[in-house]
XYZ file of C-alpha atoms in Angstrom:
731
model
C 88.112 78.221 71.391
C 89.242 78.107 75.036
C 86.428 77.760 77.560
C 86.682 80.551 80.151
C 84.835 81.382 83.345
C 84.133 84.931 84.483
C 83.311 85.633 88.116
C 83.878 88.938 89.788
C 82.752 91.611 92.185
C 80.232 94.122 90.917
C 76.678 94.564 89.825
C 76.161 90.826 89.432
C 76.751 90.460 93.162
C 79.311 87.676 92.795
C 82.432 87.695 94.934
C 85.691 86.467 93.470
C 88.029 85.138 96.121
C 91.266 83.220 95.854
C 92.181 80.231 97.972
C 95.835 80.229 96.907
C 98.381 82.910 95.932
C 98.763 81.066 92.622
C 95.190 82.089 91.766
C 95.910 85.851 92.048
C 97.358 88.327 89.539
C 98.190 91.907 90.516
C 98.642 94.146 87.478
C 99.275 97.890 87.388
C 98.300 100.051 84.409
C 100.889 102.701 83.509
C 100.632 105.390 80.865
C 100.445 109.083 80.106
C 97.326 111.106 80.744
C 94.715 110.463 78.064
C 96.202 107.152 76.940
C 93.029 105.279 77.880
C 94.016 103.391 81.042
C 90.727 103.902 82.868
C 88.754 103.160 79.705
C 90.675 99.893 79.386
C 89.922 99.012 83.008
C 86.234 99.605 82.316
C 86.373 97.408 79.203
C 88.098 94.575 81.080
C 85.638 94.842 83.976
C 82.753 94.662 81.514
C 84.246 91.638 79.730
C 84.575 89.742 83.009
C 81.081 90.635 84.189
C 82.358 92.839 86.994
C 80.158 95.722 85.822
C 76.905 95.689 83.800
C 78.057 98.577 81.595
C 81.157 100.668 81.071
C 81.208 104.054 82.795
C 82.834 107.258 81.670
C 85.490 109.411 83.284
C 83.852 112.644 82.126
C 80.547 111.997 83.874
C 82.015 110.405 87.012
C 80.554 106.925 86.454
C 83.875 105.148 85.931
C 84.636 102.474 88.541
C 88.157 103.890 88.823
C 87.138 107.539 89.244
C 84.950 107.755 92.317
C 86.480 110.656 94.235
C 84.651 114.010 94.098
C 87.854 115.745 93.040
C 88.301 113.282 90.173
C 84.754 113.867 88.988
C 85.294 117.629 88.947
C 88.662 117.415 87.177
C 87.614 114.618 84.758
C 90.829 112.701 85.396
C 92.278 110.207 87.845
C 94.232 111.672 90.746
C 94.605 108.578 92.911
C 95.296 104.862 92.745
C 92.273 102.571 92.535
C 91.949 98.785 92.607
C 89.368 96.889 90.555
C 89.193 93.126 91.268
C 87.685 90.799 88.689
C 87.686 87.129 87.851
C 88.852 85.414 84.667
C 89.269 81.717 84.006
C 89.293 80.864 87.730
C 91.856 83.566 88.571
C 91.361 86.701 90.635
C 92.808 89.711 88.817
C 93.476 92.902 90.780
C 93.844 95.731 88.274
C 95.522 98.832 89.704
C 94.524 101.920 87.739
C 96.972 104.792 88.220
C 96.829 108.504 87.340
C 98.603 109.437 84.126
C 99.368 113.030 85.041
C 102.952 113.582 86.235
C 101.855 115.407 89.407
C 100.447 112.154 90.805
C 103.436 109.913 90.192
C 103.417 109.021 93.900
C 100.140 107.144 93.371
C 101.674 105.410 90.363
C 104.725 104.293 92.346
C 102.421 102.894 95.015
C 100.701 100.885 92.290
C 104.044 99.566 91.078
C 104.861 98.412 94.594
C 101.558 96.559 94.959
C 101.721 94.896 91.540
C 103.638 91.932 90.161
C 103.398 92.970 86.495
C 102.614 96.082 84.458
C 100.570 96.989 81.400
C 101.972 100.102 79.709
C 98.998 101.699 77.964
C 100.105 103.944 75.077
C 98.024 105.943 72.646
C 98.930 105.168 69.041
C 97.580 108.598 68.100
C 100.147 110.322 70.359
C 103.108 108.634 68.677
C 106.534 109.330 70.139
C 105.111 112.091 72.347
C 103.102 109.442 74.199
C 106.315 107.805 75.371
C 107.400 110.770 77.452
C 110.311 111.034 79.859
C 108.306 109.850 82.897
C 107.007 106.810 80.978
C 110.529 105.866 79.922
C 111.814 106.343 83.473
C 109.101 104.043 84.838
C 109.859 101.458 82.161
C 113.499 101.468 83.240
C 112.466 101.264 86.880
C 110.400 98.139 86.155
C 113.294 96.706 84.152
C 115.711 97.206 87.055
C 113.643 94.878 89.257
C 112.722 92.473 86.446
C 109.002 93.274 86.513
C 107.163 91.682 83.561
C 105.663 94.254 81.209
C 103.396 94.283 78.188
C 102.344 97.163 75.948
C 98.734 97.905 75.062
C 98.167 100.250 72.112
C 94.955 102.277 72.123
C 93.314 104.808 69.775
C 94.299 102.894 66.640
C 91.105 104.039 64.968
C 92.146 107.697 64.863
C 93.385 109.342 61.678
C 96.929 109.907 62.973
C 97.442 106.382 64.328
C 99.833 104.026 62.565
C 100.196 100.559 64.049
C 103.500 99.652 62.400
C 105.074 103.024 63.147
C 103.971 103.017 66.791
C 105.244 99.468 67.314
C 108.611 100.462 65.867
C 108.677 103.569 68.095
C 108.097 101.392 71.165
C 110.941 99.106 70.139
C 113.322 102.012 69.604
C 112.534 103.927 72.801
C 111.443 101.293 75.313
C 113.135 98.235 73.838
C 116.424 99.950 73.149
C 116.223 98.835 69.531
C 116.147 95.124 70.423
C 113.508 93.995 67.932
C 113.278 90.470 69.298
C 112.214 91.598 72.801
C 109.152 93.653 71.840
C 106.826 92.317 69.160
C 103.081 92.336 68.483
C 101.051 89.199 69.163
C 98.301 90.359 66.797
C 97.762 92.469 63.718
C 94.755 94.795 63.503
C 91.878 94.085 61.128
C 90.318 97.322 59.879
C 86.745 97.810 58.830
C 85.651 99.856 55.822
C 86.680 103.519 55.819
C 83.895 105.976 56.523
C 83.294 109.264 54.727
C 85.376 111.190 57.283
C 88.370 108.873 56.866
C 87.674 106.928 60.051
C 88.875 103.296 59.895
C 87.573 101.278 62.847
C 89.546 98.282 64.075
C 87.044 95.420 64.091
C 89.252 92.436 64.787
C 92.680 90.928 65.399
C 94.807 88.402 63.549
C 96.525 86.095 66.041
C 100.037 85.556 64.682
C 100.622 82.302 66.584
C 97.343 80.493 66.027
C 96.784 82.157 62.626
C 93.158 82.728 63.614
C 91.084 85.896 63.336
C 89.265 87.266 66.411
C 86.273 89.222 65.207
C 84.866 91.914 67.550
C 82.649 93.707 65.017
C 79.475 92.510 66.771
C 80.734 93.373 70.264
C 81.557 89.739 71.082
C 84.760 87.738 70.699
C 84.350 85.234 67.844
C 87.122 83.149 66.352
C 87.629 81.965 62.767
C 90.659 80.664 60.793
C 92.543 83.278 58.780
C 91.545 83.509 55.142
C 93.833 82.684 52.221
C 94.244 86.414 51.596
C 95.271 87.114 55.211
C 97.902 84.375 55.592
C 100.574 86.052 53.394
C 100.031 89.365 55.240
C 101.033 87.828 58.545
C 103.880 85.581 57.376
C 106.826 87.922 58.049
C 105.405 89.198 61.347
C 104.707 85.622 62.489
C 108.261 84.489 61.713
C 109.730 87.426 63.669
C 107.431 86.712 66.603
C 108.321 83.021 66.776
C 112.041 83.783 66.572
C 111.705 86.441 69.261
C 109.780 84.153 71.612
C 112.277 81.329 71.236
C 115.256 83.677 71.679
C 113.892 85.421 74.776
C 112.758 82.156 76.399
C 116.313 80.849 75.819
C 114.983 77.529 74.555
C 118.041 76.527 72.500
C 116.684 73.109 71.577
C 113.537 74.663 70.162
C 115.595 77.223 68.225
C 117.576 74.425 66.556
C 114.338 72.683 65.596
C 112.862 75.894 64.211
C 115.964 76.790 62.190
C 115.960 73.249 60.852
C 112.564 73.904 59.298
C 110.457 71.923 61.782
C 106.916 73.213 62.348
C 106.565 74.072 66.048
C 103.200 73.216 67.568
C 101.086 76.035 69.034
C 101.084 74.687 72.617
C 104.898 74.769 72.755
C 105.034 78.305 71.371
C 102.451 79.548 73.880
C 104.338 77.866 76.720
C 107.597 79.568 75.701
C 105.767 82.901 75.270
C 104.394 82.715 78.798
C 107.837 81.792 80.129
C 109.528 84.746 78.364
C 106.852 87.206 79.529
C 107.008 85.992 83.144
C 110.798 86.346 83.131
C 110.463 89.981 82.069
C 112.605 89.474 78.965
C 109.851 89.595 76.317
C 107.287 92.388 76.114
C 104.316 91.592 73.871
C 102.463 94.393 72.119
C 98.667 94.112 72.275
C 95.765 96.162 70.927
C 92.671 97.406 72.753
C 89.585 99.478 72.057
C 86.416 100.111 74.102
C 83.285 98.100 73.234
C 80.567 99.664 71.071
C 77.499 101.003 72.849
C 75.549 98.084 74.318
C 78.263 95.496 73.571
C 79.933 93.362 76.222
C 83.452 92.851 74.941
C 85.843 95.497 73.685
C 88.536 94.822 71.114
C 91.416 92.833 72.615
C 89.917 92.411 76.080
C 89.886 88.613 75.913
C 93.487 88.499 74.674
C 94.680 90.883 77.408
C 92.936 88.889 80.130
C 94.397 85.655 78.762
C 97.895 87.156 78.853
C 97.389 88.408 82.425
C 96.164 85.074 83.772
C 98.513 82.821 81.778
C 101.609 84.902 81.060
C 102.018 87.211 84.069
C 103.600 85.847 87.263
C 101.786 84.934 90.453
C 102.558 86.804 93.697
C 104.704 83.835 94.740
C 107.050 84.619 91.839
C 107.626 88.214 92.980
C 109.822 88.067 96.111
C 110.015 91.022 98.500
C 112.657 91.519 101.185
C 111.976 92.502 104.796
C 114.236 93.068 107.784
C 113.947 91.922 111.360
C 116.421 92.550 114.171
C 118.905 93.928 111.660
C 118.737 90.879 109.391
C 117.254 90.834 105.899
C 115.108 87.964 104.694
C 113.000 87.096 101.670
C 109.299 86.928 102.448
C 107.535 83.692 101.579
C 104.214 84.183 99.783
C 102.463 81.579 101.909
C 99.145 82.112 103.736
C 100.467 79.991 106.617
C 103.664 82.032 107.079
C 103.993 84.935 109.545
C 102.094 88.049 108.480
C 103.903 90.699 106.431
C 101.865 93.352 104.627
C 102.390 96.927 103.511
C 100.139 99.983 103.482
C 100.044 101.086 99.848
C 97.929 104.189 100.338
C 95.697 105.774 102.967
C 92.525 107.797 102.604
C 89.830 109.283 104.815
C 86.182 108.339 104.438
C 83.601 110.671 106.034
C 81.597 107.686 107.314
C 84.190 104.953 107.936
C 87.197 107.048 108.934
C 90.721 106.201 107.808
C 90.940 103.435 105.225
C 94.202 101.740 104.300
C 94.855 99.926 101.037
C 97.087 96.994 101.949
C 99.097 94.477 99.912
C 99.632 91.219 101.782
C 103.040 89.755 100.933
C 103.080 86.888 103.431
C 100.711 85.206 105.890
C 97.009 85.976 106.281
C 95.434 89.248 107.398
C 92.216 88.732 109.374
C 89.577 91.213 110.478
C 89.900 92.406 114.093
C 93.467 91.063 114.382
C 96.053 92.987 116.388
C 99.077 93.719 114.206
C 102.412 95.420 114.662
C 102.752 98.717 112.758
C 106.298 99.683 111.864
C 107.613 102.368 109.550
C 108.766 105.934 109.056
C 106.702 109.040 108.746
C 107.025 110.923 105.522
C 106.528 114.533 104.534
C 110.059 115.493 105.510
C 109.748 114.201 109.101
C 111.812 111.047 109.542
C 110.455 109.694 112.825
C 110.473 105.940 113.275
C 107.338 104.578 114.884
C 106.321 101.084 115.872
C 103.323 100.040 117.884
C 100.590 97.435 118.092
C 97.168 98.266 116.717
C 93.931 96.390 116.236
C 92.553 96.546 112.723
C 88.859 96.771 111.864
C 87.105 95.286 108.872
C 88.839 93.735 105.868
C 87.123 94.332 102.530
C 87.592 94.064 98.780
C 87.636 97.539 97.145
C 85.558 98.128 94.039
C 85.008 101.788 93.229
C 82.815 103.292 95.924
C 81.810 99.842 97.149
C 83.543 97.841 99.861
C 82.697 94.141 99.927
C 83.366 92.552 103.356
C 85.961 89.787 103.565
C 86.790 87.630 106.540
C 90.461 87.574 105.650
C 93.046 88.271 102.954
C 95.704 85.716 102.037
C 99.264 86.334 100.881
C 99.318 87.960 97.450
C 95.987 89.773 97.735
C 95.177 93.503 97.918
C 92.451 94.650 100.302
C 91.140 97.610 102.284
C 91.482 97.764 106.073
C 89.729 100.157 108.440
C 90.641 101.674 111.827
C 94.411 101.717 111.351
C 94.745 105.138 112.945
C 98.554 105.050 113.349
C 99.562 103.306 110.119
C 100.672 105.560 107.278
C 101.497 104.979 103.634
C 104.596 102.788 103.376
C 104.250 101.240 106.843
C 104.616 97.508 107.431
C 101.953 95.410 109.170
C 103.229 92.213 110.753
C 102.433 89.732 113.494
C 102.910 91.025 117.056
C 105.412 88.325 117.984
C 107.446 88.583 114.737
C 107.727 92.289 113.840
C 109.057 92.962 110.329
C 109.955 96.058 108.335
C 109.608 96.185 104.552
C 111.794 98.908 103.085
C 109.431 101.573 101.659
C 109.565 102.397 97.972
C 111.235 105.549 96.743
C 109.109 108.615 96.198
C 109.856 111.683 94.064
C 110.997 114.755 95.945
C 108.307 117.493 95.862
C 109.924 120.667 94.540
C 107.095 123.192 94.179
C 106.783 125.332 97.357
C 103.322 126.516 98.424
C 103.199 128.845 101.444
C 99.880 128.697 103.286
C 98.207 130.237 106.300
C 94.905 129.580 108.031
C 91.972 131.469 106.518
C 90.385 132.190 109.905
C 90.857 131.593 113.617
C 88.624 128.519 113.399
C 90.810 127.126 110.602
C 93.932 127.897 112.613
C 92.720 125.639 115.401
C 92.274 122.734 112.948
C 95.275 123.450 110.724
C 97.866 121.285 112.464
C 95.624 118.211 112.577
C 94.499 118.659 108.964
C 98.041 119.052 107.626
C 99.185 116.028 109.624
C 96.455 113.880 108.091
C 97.190 115.217 104.607
C 100.883 114.309 104.872
C 100.036 110.874 106.311
C 97.805 110.160 103.305
C 100.100 111.544 100.622
C 103.830 110.878 101.086
C 104.628 113.087 98.087
C 103.537 116.147 100.091
C 106.250 117.512 102.380
C 105.433 119.891 105.223
C 107.992 122.487 106.304
C 107.908 125.084 109.060
C 110.658 127.334 107.719
C 112.705 128.660 110.660
C 114.081 131.607 108.665
C 110.932 132.942 107.015
C 108.513 131.555 109.672
C 106.246 130.383 106.856
C 104.293 127.140 106.726
C 105.222 125.565 103.389
C 103.659 122.613 101.573
C 106.045 121.157 99.017
C 104.137 119.590 96.098
C 104.961 117.949 92.765
C 103.167 120.485 90.585
C 100.236 122.844 90.318
C 97.637 120.085 89.859
C 99.042 118.291 92.887
C 98.889 121.549 94.859
C 95.261 122.116 93.887
C 94.264 118.594 94.943
C 96.126 118.915 98.274
C 94.382 122.204 99.107
C 91.016 120.808 98.020
C 91.481 117.777 100.258
C 92.327 120.042 103.178
C 89.051 121.859 102.631
C 86.679 119.033 101.694
C 88.017 116.123 103.748
C 89.530 117.790 106.785
C 87.453 120.965 106.992
C 90.438 123.342 106.878
C 90.400 126.432 104.648
C 93.833 127.927 103.914
C 95.037 130.909 101.930
C 98.029 130.665 99.606
C 100.535 133.469 100.184
C 103.754 134.483 98.459
C 106.551 132.051 99.205
C 109.565 133.769 100.736
C 113.142 132.642 100.165
C 115.450 132.705 103.189
C 117.603 135.746 102.389
C 120.290 137.061 104.722
C 122.334 140.234 105.170
C 125.981 140.888 105.933
C 128.375 143.819 106.161
C 130.362 144.570 103.004
C 132.853 146.677 105.002
C 133.833 147.722 108.539
C 131.629 150.114 110.504
C 131.167 151.312 114.077
C 128.080 151.944 116.104
C 127.141 153.376 119.473
C 124.193 152.108 121.432
C 122.802 154.396 124.104
C 119.852 153.329 126.210
C 119.315 155.901 128.971
C 115.937 156.539 130.594
C 115.312 158.513 133.740
C 111.567 158.850 134.172
C 111.178 158.459 137.876
C 111.796 155.424 139.958
C 114.428 152.896 138.897
C 116.047 154.138 135.654
C 117.832 152.408 132.795
C 121.396 153.202 131.777
C 123.619 151.402 129.282
C 126.043 152.674 126.658
C 128.216 150.480 124.447
C 130.347 151.011 121.378
C 131.058 148.266 118.871
C 132.924 147.679 115.647
C 131.466 145.354 113.020
C 133.632 143.678 110.357
C 132.722 141.134 107.654
C 133.757 137.479 107.910
C 133.919 134.679 105.293
C 130.655 132.973 104.333
C 129.385 130.458 106.844
C 131.107 132.075 109.838
C 127.919 133.188 111.580
C 128.148 135.841 114.321
C 131.427 136.147 116.198
C 131.443 138.317 119.357
C 134.732 139.673 120.702
C 135.232 141.396 124.091
C 137.964 144.054 124.059
C 136.754 146.171 126.926
C 139.507 147.540 129.167
C 139.306 149.383 132.445
C 135.923 147.970 133.402
C 133.948 150.630 131.554
C 131.404 147.899 130.940
C 131.147 145.704 134.025
C 131.955 142.022 133.384
C 128.452 140.860 134.307
C 126.920 142.991 131.511
C 129.206 141.936 128.637
C 127.105 138.750 127.976
C 124.073 141.038 127.986
C 125.555 143.128 125.155
C 126.304 139.941 123.200
C 122.758 138.663 123.769
C 121.304 141.961 122.502
C 123.583 141.943 119.438
C 122.635 138.371 118.521
C 118.923 139.018 119.028
C 119.057 142.080 116.772
C 121.092 140.153 114.171
C 118.427 137.437 114.087
C 115.703 140.074 113.524
C 117.725 141.844 110.826
C 119.085 145.366 110.687
C 117.727 146.888 107.456
C 115.315 144.714 105.442
C 114.307 142.286 108.160
C 116.573 139.435 107.039
C 118.972 137.780 109.513
C 122.470 139.268 109.733
C 125.282 136.725 109.359
C 129.023 136.385 108.855
C 130.252 139.339 110.888
C 132.618 139.909 113.817
C 131.214 142.260 116.465
C 133.846 143.759 118.755
C 132.813 145.513 121.975
C 135.528 148.017 122.885
C 133.941 150.863 124.876
C 130.941 151.689 127.039
C 129.551 153.238 130.191
C 127.532 151.931 133.091
C 125.664 153.328 136.110
C 126.080 151.848 139.556
C 122.311 151.826 140.155
C 120.456 152.099 136.854
C 122.451 149.664 134.682
C 120.890 146.232 134.162
C 120.948 143.159 131.955
C 117.908 144.381 130.007
C 119.430 147.847 129.492
C 122.675 146.480 128.024
C 120.750 144.058 125.785
C 118.859 147.019 124.401
C 122.062 149.036 123.966
C 123.762 146.157 122.104
C 120.906 145.967 119.597
C 120.889 149.745 119.098
C 124.650 149.767 118.493
C 124.347 147.092 115.788
C 121.569 149.025 114.057
C 123.622 152.242 114.087
C 126.616 150.430 112.603
C 124.409 149.016 109.868
C 123.069 152.471 109.039
C 126.619 153.709 108.497
C 127.827 150.699 106.500
C 127.313 149.207 103.068
C 125.366 145.980 103.429
C 125.137 143.039 101.061
C 121.984 140.959 100.639
C 122.764 137.244 100.512
C 120.626 134.722 98.636
C 120.687 130.920 98.890
C 122.305 129.061 96.005
C 121.194 125.548 95.064
C 123.007 122.988 92.981
C 120.524 121.729 90.422
C 120.815 118.484 88.461
C 118.523 118.272 85.451
C 118.140 115.003 83.524
C 116.593 115.789 80.165
C 116.092 114.292 76.725
C 118.922 115.257 74.380
C 116.401 117.094 72.193
C 115.837 119.707 74.905
C 119.386 120.256 76.233
C 119.770 123.554 74.353
C 116.549 125.163 75.618
C 117.308 124.011 79.168
C 120.778 125.585 79.102
C 119.357 128.866 77.779
C 116.667 128.842 80.461
C 119.188 128.191 83.248
C 121.288 131.100 82.022
C 118.191 133.324 82.148
C 117.758 132.303 85.792
C 121.255 133.604 86.638
C 122.488 130.013 86.703
C 126.096 128.866 86.295
C 126.385 125.601 84.393
C 128.951 123.302 86.009
C 128.911 120.588 83.382
C 126.931 118.108 81.324
C 127.235 114.350 80.863
C 125.306 111.684 78.932
C 123.336 109.267 81.115
C 122.158 106.850 78.417
C 118.966 106.272 76.435
C 119.218 109.643 74.728
C 119.340 111.716 77.906
C 121.787 114.209 79.368
C 122.418 115.317 82.946
C 123.078 119.035 83.445
C 124.624 120.361 86.663
C 124.268 124.027 87.504
C 124.248 126.431 90.437
C 121.098 128.546 90.485
C 119.802 131.120 93.020
C 116.808 129.718 94.871
C 114.888 132.915 94.100
C 114.791 131.676 90.507
C 113.575 128.153 91.370
C 110.202 128.740 93.015
C 108.281 127.649 89.880
C 111.002 125.616 88.210
C 109.117 122.337 88.746
C 106.281 123.726 86.593
C 108.402 125.624 84.076
C 110.767 122.711 83.405
C 107.902 120.352 82.634
C 106.501 122.837 80.140
C 109.891 123.589 78.599
C 110.858 119.934 78.069
C 107.328 118.619 77.396
C 107.550 116.356 80.431
C 110.858 114.793 79.314
C 112.945 116.164 82.205
C 113.374 115.768 85.950
C 115.499 117.686 88.408
C 116.834 117.673 91.945
C 118.063 120.588 94.025
C 120.464 120.800 96.966
C 121.287 123.876 99.023
C 124.981 124.749 98.841
C 125.575 128.212 100.328
C 124.481 131.845 100.528
C 126.216 134.410 98.372
C 125.783 138.111 97.608
C 123.134 138.930 95.034
C 123.536 141.693 92.429
C 123.203 145.114 94.048
C 120.442 146.266 91.714
C 118.299 143.237 92.561
C 119.103 143.670 96.264
C 117.937 147.288 96.159
C 114.687 146.241 94.480
C 113.999 143.641 97.163
C 114.770 146.102 99.967
C 112.342 148.617 98.459
C 109.618 145.963 98.250
C 110.275 144.994 101.854
C 110.018 148.605 103.032
C 106.793 149.252 101.107
C 105.281 146.021 102.400
C 106.280 146.908 105.940
């Protein structure tokens, strides 16, 4: 049995630090909600001695769930980092939310990590490998990130180890059996009266030893004579897969020739194939029994992390300086280059930034250069120097002070008031910019307004801080509807954003109906006469103008034509008429929506030598436009968006039916690989307000979409009449 050391940060008071980047492993846990990621983190922390006992998500004692919102919702909503020590290596585990609304936190975890554990529930079967999970797997594959699969919930009645392993190979491995194979087989205990079959141990296919966890501790014994034949076929497939994916041709020739390969060589090739990202081992995990220290598979997972996953030095990241791109060197002595992974506000400490150091050394009280782009729909480049505060190791609610953080490590930094998520921290004399990672586009609109005058005074600051903390929230001040709109990823994301506004920033807002930017236009030609004459003593007002309004093609705006002859409207007042017409068009003429795509021709009018004025002719121009509108047939225009939906082939039919029910016009479909289809359609934006929520429900999470405004076009007259009636009754 391998002798291991366990030192960590936690209840035992020990601090695990790394002197070299080679002694650090950064691993992100990815998986659907309920797969057991946080439970696995707790089990690993317990096995390393980082915590004295495992907590629970449901009662708020989990080291990964320490936010008040998480405790109320009984699920993770933000990224958390749990450092622990194993066999002389510092392991930073990044626990991510499994719910799709918080994919921004997950992507931040992917950026900070050098390898990924995909945690999948064997009880969920194929449904556990949803569209988002597959998309993230492909995203990791595109950058060559090493990945392993951890199967949980094997002790449930519906779980089938062989079937789930095959499902993973088919969906995630693309059917390539040699690239995704189990390292162990489960050992089941006796079946209970209710059919429950606990997994009490593992058979190691390489060493042919049995790891017994039935007593809550990892014990190792040789496989029995009865167990050896059960593992023979699986062991042969594993050895062949390891040799093939490590591309060790000499070893393959020896193996095919019947030579017995020693265990050390096989383990070395396994670690090489895993680190290259070409082989994805399947492991098994279960939480420890009450009072036990080690959960099933924890030792094997920690061994794989420390021996098979790459060091930060093996995960290069590019940065740019003065227009030139360069690969960062993971060296504590190199110039500083770090990135803000996420930001949060602490009521006692203030803003706290979670930072991944890619190069150099980050020291407390250093002055660094902050460079990046603001998010939330506002692309404003900012760069400035700022002095950081304390540097600490995060561990749940605790912050353990550190003097510095070397390249490869992940730490918390205080007092970075200007730095936002995605910003780069670098040395003052060598400023660098790391390209920020991509974030999903928030597509659920939430219109808000301040609850009271006191909230109105704090609203701008609170929203600014919310957007700085969460780059998946986009803030929009809609110029057409004059509404303040928060764009979110889903209803759960919306609820968390509003709760953070209230609890963290002290701002109470009310959610109001989101308005779509409708417009009006003339469907035919009409004339109008504007008469503004007032004689009430003193200086009077006198202005009369006559106009003709005609429709123009979409996108033409307002065209004003002067055809006055004989000076009936003095030249100095013609711009006044135009100004009044345009102002009235912006306010709307019937239902309060802006008037567009018309030609307004001024052809007649009257003026007074004393009482005519700029203000009088502005008023007359607006009155003339309103009179023309009253005599004409108007069309209500609605915005049309081009929507691209990428969905599993199983749900193409329901999606097409749903789009048709939303008055959509399908433009085409095309396969995009891995059993998915892209659907392009034009859909009125009135029908898309809740599409982010409805699509997820319709496709069971196996679909994503994007939307792009294309144009405004006339809506059906019956629907237009209904909207006008609602507008009048509301007014």
